[in-house]
Structures are given as C-alpha cells and as structure tokens.
Tab-separated table of C-alpha atoms and ligand atoms in Angstrom:
chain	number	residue	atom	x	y	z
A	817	UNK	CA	-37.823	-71.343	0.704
A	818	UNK	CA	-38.416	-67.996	1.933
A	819	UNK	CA	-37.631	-67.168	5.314
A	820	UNK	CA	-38.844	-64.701	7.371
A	821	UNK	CA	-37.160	-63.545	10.876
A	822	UNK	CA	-38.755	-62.831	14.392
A	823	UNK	CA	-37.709	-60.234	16.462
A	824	UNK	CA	-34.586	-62.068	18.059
A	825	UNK	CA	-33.259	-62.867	14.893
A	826	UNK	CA	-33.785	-59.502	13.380
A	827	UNK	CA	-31.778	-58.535	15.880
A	828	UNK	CA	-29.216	-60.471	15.133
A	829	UNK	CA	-29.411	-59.533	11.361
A	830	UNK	CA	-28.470	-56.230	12.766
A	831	UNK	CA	-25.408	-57.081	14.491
A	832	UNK	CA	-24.604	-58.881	11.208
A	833	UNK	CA	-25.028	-56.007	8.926
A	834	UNK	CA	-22.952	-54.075	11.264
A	835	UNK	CA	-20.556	-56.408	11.437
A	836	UNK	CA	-20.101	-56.982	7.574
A	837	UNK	CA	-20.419	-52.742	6.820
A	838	UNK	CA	-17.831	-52.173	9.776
A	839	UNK	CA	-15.331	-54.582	8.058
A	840	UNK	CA	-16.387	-53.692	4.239
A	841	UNK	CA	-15.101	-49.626	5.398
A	842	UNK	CA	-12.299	-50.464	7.353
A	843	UNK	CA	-11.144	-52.719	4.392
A	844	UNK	CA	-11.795	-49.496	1.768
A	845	UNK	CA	-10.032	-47.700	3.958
A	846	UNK	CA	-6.492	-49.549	3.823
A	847	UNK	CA	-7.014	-50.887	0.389
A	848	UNK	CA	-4.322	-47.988	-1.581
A	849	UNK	CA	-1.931	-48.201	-4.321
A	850	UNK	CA	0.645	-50.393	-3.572
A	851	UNK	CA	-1.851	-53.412	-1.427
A	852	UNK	CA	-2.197	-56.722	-2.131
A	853	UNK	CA	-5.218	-58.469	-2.964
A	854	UNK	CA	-4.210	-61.105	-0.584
A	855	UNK	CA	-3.613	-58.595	2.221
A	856	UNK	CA	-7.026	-57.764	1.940
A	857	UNK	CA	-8.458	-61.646	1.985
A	858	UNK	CA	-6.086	-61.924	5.239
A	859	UNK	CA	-7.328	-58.608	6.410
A	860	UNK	CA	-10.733	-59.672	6.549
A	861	UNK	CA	-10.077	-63.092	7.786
A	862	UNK	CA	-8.761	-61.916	11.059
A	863	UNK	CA	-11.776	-58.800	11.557
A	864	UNK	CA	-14.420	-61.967	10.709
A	865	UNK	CA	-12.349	-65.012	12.857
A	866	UNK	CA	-12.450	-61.654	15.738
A	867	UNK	CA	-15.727	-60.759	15.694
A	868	UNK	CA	-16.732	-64.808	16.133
A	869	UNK	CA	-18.487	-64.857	12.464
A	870	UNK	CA	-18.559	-67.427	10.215
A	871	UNK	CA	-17.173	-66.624	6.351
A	872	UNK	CA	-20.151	-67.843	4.266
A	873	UNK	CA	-17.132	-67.920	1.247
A	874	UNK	CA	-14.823	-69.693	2.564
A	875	UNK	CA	-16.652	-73.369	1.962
A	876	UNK	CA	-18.654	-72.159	-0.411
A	877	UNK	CA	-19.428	-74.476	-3.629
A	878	UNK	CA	-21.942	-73.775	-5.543
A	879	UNK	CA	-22.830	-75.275	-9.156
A	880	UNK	CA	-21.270	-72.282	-11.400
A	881	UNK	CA	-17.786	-72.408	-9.156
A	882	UNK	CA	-15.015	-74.402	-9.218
A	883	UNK	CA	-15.128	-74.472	-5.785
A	884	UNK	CA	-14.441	-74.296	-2.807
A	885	UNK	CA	-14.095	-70.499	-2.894
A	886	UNK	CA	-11.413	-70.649	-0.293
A	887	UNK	CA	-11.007	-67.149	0.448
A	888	UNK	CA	-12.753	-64.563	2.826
A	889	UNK	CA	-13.879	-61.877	0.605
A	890	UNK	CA	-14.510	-61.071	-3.138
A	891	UNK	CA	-11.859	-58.802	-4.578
A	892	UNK	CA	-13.223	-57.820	-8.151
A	893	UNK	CA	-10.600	-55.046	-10.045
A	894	UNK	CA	-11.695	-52.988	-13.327
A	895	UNK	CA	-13.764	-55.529	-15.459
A	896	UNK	CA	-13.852	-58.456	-12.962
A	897	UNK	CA	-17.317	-57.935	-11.501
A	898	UNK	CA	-18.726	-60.883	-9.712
A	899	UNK	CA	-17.180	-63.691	-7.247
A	900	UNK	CA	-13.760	-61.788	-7.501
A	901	UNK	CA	-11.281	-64.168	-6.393
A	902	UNK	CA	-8.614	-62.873	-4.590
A	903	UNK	CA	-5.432	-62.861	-5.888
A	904	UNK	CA	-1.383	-61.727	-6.036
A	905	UNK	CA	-2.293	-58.578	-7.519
A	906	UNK	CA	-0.991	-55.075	-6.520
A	907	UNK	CA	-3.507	-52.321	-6.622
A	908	UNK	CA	-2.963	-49.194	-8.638
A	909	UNK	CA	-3.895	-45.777	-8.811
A	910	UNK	CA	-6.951	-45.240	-10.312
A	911	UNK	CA	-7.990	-49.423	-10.245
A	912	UNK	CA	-11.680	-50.302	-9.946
A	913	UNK	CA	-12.271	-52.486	-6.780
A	914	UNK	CA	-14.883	-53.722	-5.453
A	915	UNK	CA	-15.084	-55.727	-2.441
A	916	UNK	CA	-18.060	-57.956	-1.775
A	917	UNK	CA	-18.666	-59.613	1.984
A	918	UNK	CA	-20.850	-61.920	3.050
A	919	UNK	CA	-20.470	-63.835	7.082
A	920	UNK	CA	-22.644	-65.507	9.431
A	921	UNK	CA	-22.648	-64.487	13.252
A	922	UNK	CA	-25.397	-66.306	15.956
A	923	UNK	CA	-27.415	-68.107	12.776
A	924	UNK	CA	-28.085	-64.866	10.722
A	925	UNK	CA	-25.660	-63.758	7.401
A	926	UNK	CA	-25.474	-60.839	5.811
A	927	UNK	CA	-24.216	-59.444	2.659
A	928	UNK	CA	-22.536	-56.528	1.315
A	929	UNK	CA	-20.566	-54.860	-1.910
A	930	UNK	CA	-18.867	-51.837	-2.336
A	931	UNK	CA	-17.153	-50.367	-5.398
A	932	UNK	CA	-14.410	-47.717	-5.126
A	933	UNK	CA	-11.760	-46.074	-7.254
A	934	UNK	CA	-8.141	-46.580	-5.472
A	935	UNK	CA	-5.773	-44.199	-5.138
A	936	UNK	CA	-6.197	-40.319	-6.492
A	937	UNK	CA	-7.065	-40.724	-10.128
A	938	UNK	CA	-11.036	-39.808	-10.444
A	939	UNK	CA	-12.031	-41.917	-14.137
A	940	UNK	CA	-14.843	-40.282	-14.600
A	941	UNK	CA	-16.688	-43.085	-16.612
A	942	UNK	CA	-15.843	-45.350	-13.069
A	943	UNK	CA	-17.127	-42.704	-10.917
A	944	UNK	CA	-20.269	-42.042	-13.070
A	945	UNK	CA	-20.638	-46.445	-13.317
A	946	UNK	CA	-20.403	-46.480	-9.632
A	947	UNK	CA	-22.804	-43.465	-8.725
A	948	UNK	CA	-25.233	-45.191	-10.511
A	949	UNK	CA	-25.391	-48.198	-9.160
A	950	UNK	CA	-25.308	-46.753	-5.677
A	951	UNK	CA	-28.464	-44.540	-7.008
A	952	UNK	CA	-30.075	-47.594	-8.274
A	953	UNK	CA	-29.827	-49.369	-4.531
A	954	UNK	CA	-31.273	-46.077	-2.803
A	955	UNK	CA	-34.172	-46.162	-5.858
A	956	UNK	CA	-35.027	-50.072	-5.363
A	957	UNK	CA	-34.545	-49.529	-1.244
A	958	UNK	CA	-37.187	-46.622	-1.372
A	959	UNK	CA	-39.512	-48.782	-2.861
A	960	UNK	CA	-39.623	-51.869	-0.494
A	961	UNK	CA	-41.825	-52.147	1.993
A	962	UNK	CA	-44.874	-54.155	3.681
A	963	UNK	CA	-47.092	-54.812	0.808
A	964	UNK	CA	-45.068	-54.221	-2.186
A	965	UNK	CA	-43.560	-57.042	-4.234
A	966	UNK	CA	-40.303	-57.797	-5.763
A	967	UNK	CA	-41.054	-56.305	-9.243
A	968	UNK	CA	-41.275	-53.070	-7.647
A	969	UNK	CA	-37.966	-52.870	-6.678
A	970	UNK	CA	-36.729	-54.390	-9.595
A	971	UNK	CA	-38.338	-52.070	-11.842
A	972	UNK	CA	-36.879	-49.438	-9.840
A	973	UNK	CA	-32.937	-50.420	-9.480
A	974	UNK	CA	-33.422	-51.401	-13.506
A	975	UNK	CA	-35.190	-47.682	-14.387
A	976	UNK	CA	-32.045	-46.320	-13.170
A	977	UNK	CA	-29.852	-48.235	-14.223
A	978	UNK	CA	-31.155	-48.082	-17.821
A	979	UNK	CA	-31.541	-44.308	-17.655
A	980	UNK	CA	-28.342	-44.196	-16.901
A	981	UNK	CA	-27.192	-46.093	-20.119
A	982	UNK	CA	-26.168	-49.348	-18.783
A	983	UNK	CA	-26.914	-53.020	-20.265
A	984	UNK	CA	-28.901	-55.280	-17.426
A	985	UNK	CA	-27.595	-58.779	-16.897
A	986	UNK	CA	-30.419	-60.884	-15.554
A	987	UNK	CA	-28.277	-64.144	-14.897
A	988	UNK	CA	-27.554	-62.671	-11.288
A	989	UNK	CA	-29.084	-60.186	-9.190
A	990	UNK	CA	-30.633	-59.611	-5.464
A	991	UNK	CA	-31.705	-62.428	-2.753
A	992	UNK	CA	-33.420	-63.371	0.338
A	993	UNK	CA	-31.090	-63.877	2.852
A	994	UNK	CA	-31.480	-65.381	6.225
A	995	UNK	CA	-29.934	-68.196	8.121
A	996	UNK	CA	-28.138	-68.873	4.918
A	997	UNK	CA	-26.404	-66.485	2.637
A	998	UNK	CA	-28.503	-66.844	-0.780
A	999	UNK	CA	-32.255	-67.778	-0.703
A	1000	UNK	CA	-35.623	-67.012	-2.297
A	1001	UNK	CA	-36.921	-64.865	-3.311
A	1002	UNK	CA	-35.032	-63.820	-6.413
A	1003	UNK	CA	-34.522	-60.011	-7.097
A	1004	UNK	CA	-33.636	-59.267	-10.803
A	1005	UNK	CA	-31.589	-55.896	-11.439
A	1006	UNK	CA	-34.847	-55.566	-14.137
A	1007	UNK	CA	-38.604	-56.117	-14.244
A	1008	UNK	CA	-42.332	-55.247	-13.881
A	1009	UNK	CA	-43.980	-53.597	-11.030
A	1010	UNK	CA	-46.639	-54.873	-9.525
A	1011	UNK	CA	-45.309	-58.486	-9.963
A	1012	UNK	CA	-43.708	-60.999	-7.768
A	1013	UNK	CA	-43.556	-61.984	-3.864
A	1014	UNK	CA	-45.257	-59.548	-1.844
A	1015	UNK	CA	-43.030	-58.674	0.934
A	1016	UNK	CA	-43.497	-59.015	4.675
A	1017	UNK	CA	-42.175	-57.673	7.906
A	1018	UNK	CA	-39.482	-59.758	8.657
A	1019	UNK	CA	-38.247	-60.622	5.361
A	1020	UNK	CA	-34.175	-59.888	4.599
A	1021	UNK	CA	-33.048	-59.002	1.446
A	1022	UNK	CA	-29.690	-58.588	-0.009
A	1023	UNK	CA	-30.239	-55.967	-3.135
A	1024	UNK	CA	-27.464	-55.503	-5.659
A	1025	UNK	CA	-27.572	-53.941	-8.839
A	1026	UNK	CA	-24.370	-54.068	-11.115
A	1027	UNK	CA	-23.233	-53.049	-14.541
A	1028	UNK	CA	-20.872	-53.373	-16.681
A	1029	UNK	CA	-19.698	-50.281	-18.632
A	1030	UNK	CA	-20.716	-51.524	-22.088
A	1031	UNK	CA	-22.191	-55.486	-21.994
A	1032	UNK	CA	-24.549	-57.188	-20.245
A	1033	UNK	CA	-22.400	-60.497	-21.239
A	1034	UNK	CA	-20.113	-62.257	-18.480
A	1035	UNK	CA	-17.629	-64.368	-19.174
A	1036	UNK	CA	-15.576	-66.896	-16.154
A	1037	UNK	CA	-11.873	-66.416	-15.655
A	1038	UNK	CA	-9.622	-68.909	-15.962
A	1039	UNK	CA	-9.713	-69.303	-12.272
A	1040	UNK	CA	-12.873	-71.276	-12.285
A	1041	UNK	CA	-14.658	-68.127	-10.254
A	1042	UNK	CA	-14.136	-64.395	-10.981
A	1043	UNK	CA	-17.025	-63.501	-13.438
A	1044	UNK	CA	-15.714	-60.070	-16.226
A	1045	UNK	CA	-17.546	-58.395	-18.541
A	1046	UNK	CA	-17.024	-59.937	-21.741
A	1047	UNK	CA	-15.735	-56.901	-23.765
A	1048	UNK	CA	-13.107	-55.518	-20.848
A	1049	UNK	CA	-14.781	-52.803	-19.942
A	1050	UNK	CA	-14.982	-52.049	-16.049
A	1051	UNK	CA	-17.573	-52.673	-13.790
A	1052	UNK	CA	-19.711	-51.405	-10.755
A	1053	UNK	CA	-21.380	-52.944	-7.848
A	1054	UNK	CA	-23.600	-51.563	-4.833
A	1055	UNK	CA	-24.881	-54.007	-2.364
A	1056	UNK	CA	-26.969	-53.879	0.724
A	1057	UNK	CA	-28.817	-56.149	3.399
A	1058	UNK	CA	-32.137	-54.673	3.998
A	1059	UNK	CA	-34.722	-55.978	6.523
A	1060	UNK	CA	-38.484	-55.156	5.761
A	1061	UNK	CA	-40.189	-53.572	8.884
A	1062	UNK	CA	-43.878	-52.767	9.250
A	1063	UNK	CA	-42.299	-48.970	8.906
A	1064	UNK	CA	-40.750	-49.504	5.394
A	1065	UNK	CA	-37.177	-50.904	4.609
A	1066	UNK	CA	-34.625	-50.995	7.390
A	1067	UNK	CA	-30.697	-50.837	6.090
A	1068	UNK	CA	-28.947	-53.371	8.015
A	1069	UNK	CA	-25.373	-53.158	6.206
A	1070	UNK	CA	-24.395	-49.352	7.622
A	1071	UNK	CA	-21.480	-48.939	8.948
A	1072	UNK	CA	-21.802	-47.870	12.809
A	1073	UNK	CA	-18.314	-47.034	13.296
A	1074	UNK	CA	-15.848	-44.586	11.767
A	1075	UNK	CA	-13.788	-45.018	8.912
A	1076	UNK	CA	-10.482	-43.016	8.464
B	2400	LIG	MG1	-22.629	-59.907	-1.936
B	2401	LIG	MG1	-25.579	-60.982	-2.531
C-alpha cells in the first residue's frame, strides 16, 4: 500500500524527522574511541522514551530476522552494513560506524542512517565510501519531485554510486514510509528512468543508498540480524526521510539543533 499524508500528518513527519536527525547527531557526537555499542542503544533509548516516540526496532520481526530486534538503534562497525545489532563492542580509532534510526511519534515514523569514521584516523578508502554515498542521496533527492517516478531516483543514487566504483546490491534499498516504518513503494539503489510509481505531493520516502567497498554480496551474522559484506571489506550508508511537496523534495531528517 502506498500512503500518502495530508497536511496534519506532514506535519507531523516533520517533527519526526527532526526528532530522529536531532538524536542520530547527538549520538555521532558522543560515539568516540573508547564507547560502547551498548551505551549508544541506551543512549538512544532514553532521547526516544523522552521525546514520547515509539522505537519502530525495538518489536520489530520481520521474515529475514531472528527477531525481535530488541534494541533501539542499528550500530553497524567496518563491514557490518545493515540491521547492525548492537553489541559489547568498544569503538576504536579509525572504526566505521554507522548508526541507523528509525521511531514513531503522533502516528508518523521516520528513518535515518549516518556513517562516520570514529576517532582521528581519516581511512581514506572509508572517507571516499562514505562521500559517495552521501553524494548519491543528494543526486537521487535532486531528482524527486511531483511527476517523476521512482526509476528516476534510482537511476540517479545508482549513476553515482557506480561512477564511483562500487558494486549495487538490489536485495535492499529505499521505501515509502508513513504510519509504519517500511512500505511501498520500493526504491532500488539501481534502475531505469522513466520507470516506476510516479510520485505525488504527500508521499514520504526513506532513500538510502549503501555500498560495500568491494561486493555487492551480504552475508547474516551469527546473531540472526547484522547483515556484512561477504568479503570483509567495510561499508557505507546515507539515509534520509524525504517528503514530496508540490515544490520538489522536502528533507525531513535535518537536524534542527546543534551538535558539538
Ligand atoms: Mg534506516
Ligand atoms: Mg530505511
């Protein structure tokens, strides 16, 4: 089913992206060498439980899980890339974390991921991995609109992505989003223009392209949940809520507060 909001609950998709970018930062911000995974599921716990959101993780149990997901946030380090499952691990210098939030507040979810290098140490093949999946988001964000359809902006996050040398996996991608975390319409980090669901004022979408450095294979960790690239190699992942205005494509996952 594809959803599409009125003006009260776009609204309230905005507090929502607010909420989720405001908690995504202030997480970045405290996650250095030395924290714990698990400091960072608590962390986020008490910002959500605060702010009077709902976790969409926390019950979570879909078919490819072993679920429930029973934590607040998706931790993913180095080649852990998807449904990162937090865990007693201590974060080093120079670790590849991304953090991946999703809640619910007043009937509306949104959904976020950011990728970051922790500590000092600058890998340059994780900043380059990173930078372009953050270009390929701004490329398939430029794109949406009123009238254009879902292959448009898959063509565009893939066209970057590609030029940039990565493999596309095309098992998971993009998603409406709405009164419930993942919905139709399907966005693949790959495909044609000119094909697919046109879009409409109103409509949410959560974009997300990711790569892995080398692969486009996953495989599950013996946790039942975190998804890594098959061959080790680290990952990247840039994710955005986006509502679709009769002016263009409306970011809903900024961040309205400052970050230290
Ligand atoms: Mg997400
Ligand atoms: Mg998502």
């Amino acid at each position: 089913m594809i959803e599409i909001l009125n003006a009260t609950e776009l609204a309230r998709a905005r507090e929502t992206g607010a909420l989720v970018a405001n908690i995504l930062h202030t997480l970045k911000s405290r996650a250095t060498v030395g924290t714990n995974l698990l400091d960072v599921d608590r962390w986020a716990q008490t910002m959500i439980v605060e702010a009077g959101a709902l976790s969409c993780y926390v019950d979570y149990e879909p078919s490819f899980g072993r679920g429930p997901f029973g934590h607040y946030i998706c931790t993913a380090v180095n080649d852990a890339v998807l449904h990162g499952l937090p865990y007693d691990y201590t974060l080093a210098d120079g670790d590849l974390l991304t953090l991946d939030l999703a809640v619910s507040k007043r009937g509306v979810a949104a959904d976020s991921a950011i990728s970051f290098i922790v500590g000092d140490s600058k890998p340059p093949g994780s900043v380059a991995m990173i930078s372009a999946t953050e270009r390929a988001l701004s490329a398939g964000i430029a794109v949406a609109g009123p009238g254009a359809r879902i292959g448009d902006i898959s063509h565009a996050i893939g066209s970057v992505l590609s030029e940039a040398g990565y493999p596309i996996n095309t098992e998971f991608g993009g998603h409406g989003i709405g009164s419930t975390m993942h919905q139709d319409p399907h966005v693949p980090n790959t495909g044609r223009p000119g094909r697919g669901y046109k879009l409409r004022p109103g409509l949410l979408l959560a974009l997300e392209p990711w790569v892995m450095a080398d692969t486009a294979e996953l495989i599950t960790d013996a946790d039942g949940w975190t998804l890594r690239s098959a061959t080790g190699s680290r990952t990247a992942h840039s994710e955005h809520t986006i509502a679709i205005t009769n002016g263009g494509a409306e970011i809903l996952t900024l961040p309205t507060q400052a970050h230290s």
